[in-house]
Coordinates of C-alpha atoms and ligand atoms in Angstrom, one line a residue:
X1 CA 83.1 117.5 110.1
X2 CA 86.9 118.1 110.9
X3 CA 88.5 115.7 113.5
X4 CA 92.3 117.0 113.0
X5 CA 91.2 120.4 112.9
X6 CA 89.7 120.4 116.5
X7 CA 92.2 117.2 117.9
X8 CA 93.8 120.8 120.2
X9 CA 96.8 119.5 121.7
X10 CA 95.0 115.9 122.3
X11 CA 96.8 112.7 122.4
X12 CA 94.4 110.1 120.8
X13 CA 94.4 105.8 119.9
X14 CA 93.4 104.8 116.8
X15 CA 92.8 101.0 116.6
X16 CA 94.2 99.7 113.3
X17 CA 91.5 97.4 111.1
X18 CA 94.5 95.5 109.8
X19 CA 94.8 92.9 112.6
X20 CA 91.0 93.0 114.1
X21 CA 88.8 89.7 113.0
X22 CA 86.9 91.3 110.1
X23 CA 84.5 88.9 110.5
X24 CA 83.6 90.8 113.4
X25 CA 84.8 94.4 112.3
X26 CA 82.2 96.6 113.9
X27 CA 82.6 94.8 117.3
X28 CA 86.1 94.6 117.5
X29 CA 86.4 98.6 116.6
X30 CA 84.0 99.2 119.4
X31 CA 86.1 97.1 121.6
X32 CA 89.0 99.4 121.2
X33 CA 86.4 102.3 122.0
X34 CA 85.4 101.1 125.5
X35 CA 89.6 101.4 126.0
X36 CA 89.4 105.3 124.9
X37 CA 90.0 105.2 121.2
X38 CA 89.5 108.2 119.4
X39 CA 89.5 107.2 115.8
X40 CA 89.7 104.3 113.3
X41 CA 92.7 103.7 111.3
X42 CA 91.4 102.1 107.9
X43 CA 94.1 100.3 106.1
X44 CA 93.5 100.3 102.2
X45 CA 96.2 98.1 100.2
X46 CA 95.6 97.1 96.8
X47 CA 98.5 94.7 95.9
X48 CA 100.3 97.3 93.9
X49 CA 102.2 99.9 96.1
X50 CA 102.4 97.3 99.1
X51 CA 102.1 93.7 98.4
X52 CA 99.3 93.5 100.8
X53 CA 95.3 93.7 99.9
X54 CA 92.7 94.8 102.5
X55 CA 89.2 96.2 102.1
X56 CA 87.6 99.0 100.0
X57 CA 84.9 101.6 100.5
X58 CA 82.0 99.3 100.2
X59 CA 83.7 98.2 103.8
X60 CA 84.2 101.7 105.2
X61 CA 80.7 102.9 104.6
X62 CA 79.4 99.6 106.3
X63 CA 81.4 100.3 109.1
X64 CA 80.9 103.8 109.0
X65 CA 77.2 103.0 109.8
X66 CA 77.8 100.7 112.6
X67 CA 80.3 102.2 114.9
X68 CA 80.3 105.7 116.3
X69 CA 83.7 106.4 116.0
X70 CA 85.3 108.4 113.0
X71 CA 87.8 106.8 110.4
X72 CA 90.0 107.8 108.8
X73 CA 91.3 105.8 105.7
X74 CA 95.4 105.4 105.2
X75 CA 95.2 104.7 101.6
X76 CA 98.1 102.5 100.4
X77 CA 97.6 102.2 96.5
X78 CA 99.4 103.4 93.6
X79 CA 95.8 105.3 91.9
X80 CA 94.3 106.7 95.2
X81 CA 92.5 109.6 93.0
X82 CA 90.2 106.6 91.8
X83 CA 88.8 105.8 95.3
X84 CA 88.8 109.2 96.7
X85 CA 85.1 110.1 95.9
X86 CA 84.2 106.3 96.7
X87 CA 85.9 107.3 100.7
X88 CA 84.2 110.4 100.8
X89 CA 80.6 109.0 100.3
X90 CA 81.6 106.3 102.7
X91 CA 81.2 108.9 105.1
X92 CA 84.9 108.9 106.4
X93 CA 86.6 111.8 108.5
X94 CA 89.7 111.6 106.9
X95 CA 91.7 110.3 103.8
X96 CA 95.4 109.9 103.5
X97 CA 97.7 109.4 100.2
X98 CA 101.2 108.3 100.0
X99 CA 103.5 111.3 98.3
X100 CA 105.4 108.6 96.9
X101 CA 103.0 107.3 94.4
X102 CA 100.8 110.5 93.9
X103 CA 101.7 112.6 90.7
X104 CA 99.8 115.7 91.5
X105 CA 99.9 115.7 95.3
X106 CA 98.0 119.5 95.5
X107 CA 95.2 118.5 93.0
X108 CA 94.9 115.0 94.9
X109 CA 94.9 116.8 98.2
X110 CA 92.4 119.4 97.1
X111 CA 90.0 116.6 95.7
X112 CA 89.8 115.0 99.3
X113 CA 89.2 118.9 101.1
X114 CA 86.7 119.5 98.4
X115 CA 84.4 116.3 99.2
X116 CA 84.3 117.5 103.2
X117 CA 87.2 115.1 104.1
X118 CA 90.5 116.4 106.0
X119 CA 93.1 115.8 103.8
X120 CA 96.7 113.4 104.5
X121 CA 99.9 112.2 103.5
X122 CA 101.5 109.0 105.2
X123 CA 105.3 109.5 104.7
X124 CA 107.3 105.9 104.2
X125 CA 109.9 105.0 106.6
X126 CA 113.0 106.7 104.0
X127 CA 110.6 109.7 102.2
X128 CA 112.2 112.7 103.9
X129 CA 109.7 115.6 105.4
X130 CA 111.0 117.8 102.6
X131 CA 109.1 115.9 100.1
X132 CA 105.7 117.6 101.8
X133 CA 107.3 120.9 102.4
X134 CA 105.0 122.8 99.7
X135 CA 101.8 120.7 100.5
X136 CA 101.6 122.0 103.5
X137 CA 98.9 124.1 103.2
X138 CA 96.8 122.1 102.2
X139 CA 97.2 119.2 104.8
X140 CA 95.0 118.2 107.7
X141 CA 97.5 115.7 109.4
X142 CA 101.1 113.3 108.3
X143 CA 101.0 110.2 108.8
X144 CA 104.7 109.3 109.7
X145 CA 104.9 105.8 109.3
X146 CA 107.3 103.6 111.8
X147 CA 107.7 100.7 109.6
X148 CA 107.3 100.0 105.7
X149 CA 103.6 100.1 104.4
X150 CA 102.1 96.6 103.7
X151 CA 101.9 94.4 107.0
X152 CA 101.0 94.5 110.7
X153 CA 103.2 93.1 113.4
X154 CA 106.5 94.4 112.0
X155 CA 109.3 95.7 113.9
X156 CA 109.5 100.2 114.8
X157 CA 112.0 101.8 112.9
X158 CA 113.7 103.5 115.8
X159 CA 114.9 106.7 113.4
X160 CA 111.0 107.8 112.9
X161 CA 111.2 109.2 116.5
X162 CA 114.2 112.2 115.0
X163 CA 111.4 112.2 112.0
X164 CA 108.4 113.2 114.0
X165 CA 110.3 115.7 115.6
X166 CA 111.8 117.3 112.5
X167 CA 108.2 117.3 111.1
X168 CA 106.9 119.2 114.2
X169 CA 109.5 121.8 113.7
X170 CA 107.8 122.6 110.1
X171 CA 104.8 122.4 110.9
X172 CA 101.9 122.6 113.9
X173 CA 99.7 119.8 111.8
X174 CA 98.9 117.2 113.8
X175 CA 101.1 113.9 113.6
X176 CA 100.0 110.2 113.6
X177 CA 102.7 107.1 114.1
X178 CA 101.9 104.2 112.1
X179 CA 103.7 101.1 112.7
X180 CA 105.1 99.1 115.5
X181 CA 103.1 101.5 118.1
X182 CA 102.8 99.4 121.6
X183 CA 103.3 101.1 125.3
X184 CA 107.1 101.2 124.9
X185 CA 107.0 103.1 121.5
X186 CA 103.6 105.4 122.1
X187 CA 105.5 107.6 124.5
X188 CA 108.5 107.9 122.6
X189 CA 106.6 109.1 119.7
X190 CA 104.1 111.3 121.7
X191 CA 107.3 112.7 123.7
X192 CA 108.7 113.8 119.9
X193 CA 105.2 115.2 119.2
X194 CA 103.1 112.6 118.2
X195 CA 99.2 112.7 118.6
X196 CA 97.4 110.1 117.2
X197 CA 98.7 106.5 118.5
X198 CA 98.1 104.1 115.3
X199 CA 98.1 100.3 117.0
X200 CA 96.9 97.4 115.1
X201 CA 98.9 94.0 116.6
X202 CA 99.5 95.2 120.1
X203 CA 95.5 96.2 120.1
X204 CA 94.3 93.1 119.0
X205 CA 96.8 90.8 120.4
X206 CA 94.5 90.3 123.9
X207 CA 91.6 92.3 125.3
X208 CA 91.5 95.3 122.9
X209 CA 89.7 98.0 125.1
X210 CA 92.5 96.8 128.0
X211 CA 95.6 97.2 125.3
X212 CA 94.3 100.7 123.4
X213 CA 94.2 102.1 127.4
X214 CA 97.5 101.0 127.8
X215 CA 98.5 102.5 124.7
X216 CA 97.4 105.7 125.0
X217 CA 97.7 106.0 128.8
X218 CA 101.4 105.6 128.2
X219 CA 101.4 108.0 125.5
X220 CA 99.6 110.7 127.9
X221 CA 101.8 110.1 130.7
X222 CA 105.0 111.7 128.9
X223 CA 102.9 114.8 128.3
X224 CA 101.9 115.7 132.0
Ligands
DX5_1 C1 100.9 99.1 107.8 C2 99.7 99.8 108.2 C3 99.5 99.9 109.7 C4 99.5 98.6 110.4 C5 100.2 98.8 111.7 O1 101.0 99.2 106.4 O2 99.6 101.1 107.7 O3 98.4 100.7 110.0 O4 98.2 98.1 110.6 O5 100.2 97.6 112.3 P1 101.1 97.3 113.7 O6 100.5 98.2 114.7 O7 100.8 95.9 113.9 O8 102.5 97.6 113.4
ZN2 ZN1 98.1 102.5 108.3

């Protein structure tokens, strides 16, 4: 099962979990489907590399069964080999690490291709694109992320735009944005050569199938 892998030249939406009701989890990811999204963004936190603390794999594989979209789990902790195997029998599509708080990136990285996952890395706001240069072998898609890890809602850190692009010179893996993504940012990104449209707040603000079209139309409309 490879979603990067075949994403082409695609520009997708992936409705963050972080600001849905998680009460209602399942509907509100289906929600953002009937507006065109592609792929769920599955924020892990665990209090320790962001201040934040979200949901585990017992909540992925739930919601694994109940949606038909794939997710793909941003994991924001400082031990992420720990949960790795607990992701992968979740049933997700992809997992991502942060660089910045994984010792042995290529062993890491190999653990999640070996269990059937594409493989990630989510790049913090000030973590330059050197700091993947030798991983990239072995990843499936960077997560640049366009504000600090740990909260929905904040504000887009206008460098990430130079960021994207500099990545897309290194490399022809596919690029997500993370962070402040709304209809005013999306194109921005996907005109630097983003692909996969991570929106949690301006999703789940209104009517989320309604905001995820906007989204993404306004990413698409910069490519044609
Ligand atoms: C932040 C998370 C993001 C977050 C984005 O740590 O990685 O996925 O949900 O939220 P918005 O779209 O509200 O900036
Ligand atoms: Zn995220």
């Amino acid at each position: 099962m490879t979603y990067f892998g075949e994403l082409g030249d695609r520009v997708v939406g992936a409705p963050s979990i972080l600001a849905a009701d998680f009460a209602h989890l399942a509907q509100e990811v289906q929600r953002a489907e009937r507006g065109g999204a592609g792929l769920v963004h599955f924020d892990v936190m665990d209090n320790h590399f962001v201040p934040n603390l979200t949901v585990g794999p017992a909540v992925a594989a739930s919601l694994a069964a109940a949606v038909d979209l794939p997710i793909d789990a941003h994991l924001q902790v400082t031990n992420p080999d720990n949960l790795i195997p607990s992701f992968i029998e979740a049933g997700v599509v992809g997992i991502s690490v942060q660089p910045e708080v994984v010792t042995h990136l290529h062993r890491t990285l190999g653990m999640i291709r070996a269990g059937g996952c594409e493989a990630g890395v989510a790049l913090n706001p000030t973590s330059p694109p050197e700091l993947i240069g030798w991983a990239l072998p072995y990843i499936d898609y960077i997560n640049v992320m366009s504000v600090n890890p740990g909260f929905g809602g904040q504000d887009f850190i206008p460098e990430m735009i130079e960021k994207v692009r500099r990545i897309k010179q290194m490399t022809n893996v596919p690029v997500e944005v993370d962070g402040g993504i709304t209809v005013d940012t999306a194109p921005l990104m996907v005109e630097a050569g983003a692909q996969v449209l991570i929106a949690g707040s301006a999703v789940f603000k209104g009517d989320p199938a309604t905001e995820m079209r906007r989204i993404i139309e306004a990413g698409r409309r910069v490519r044609k």
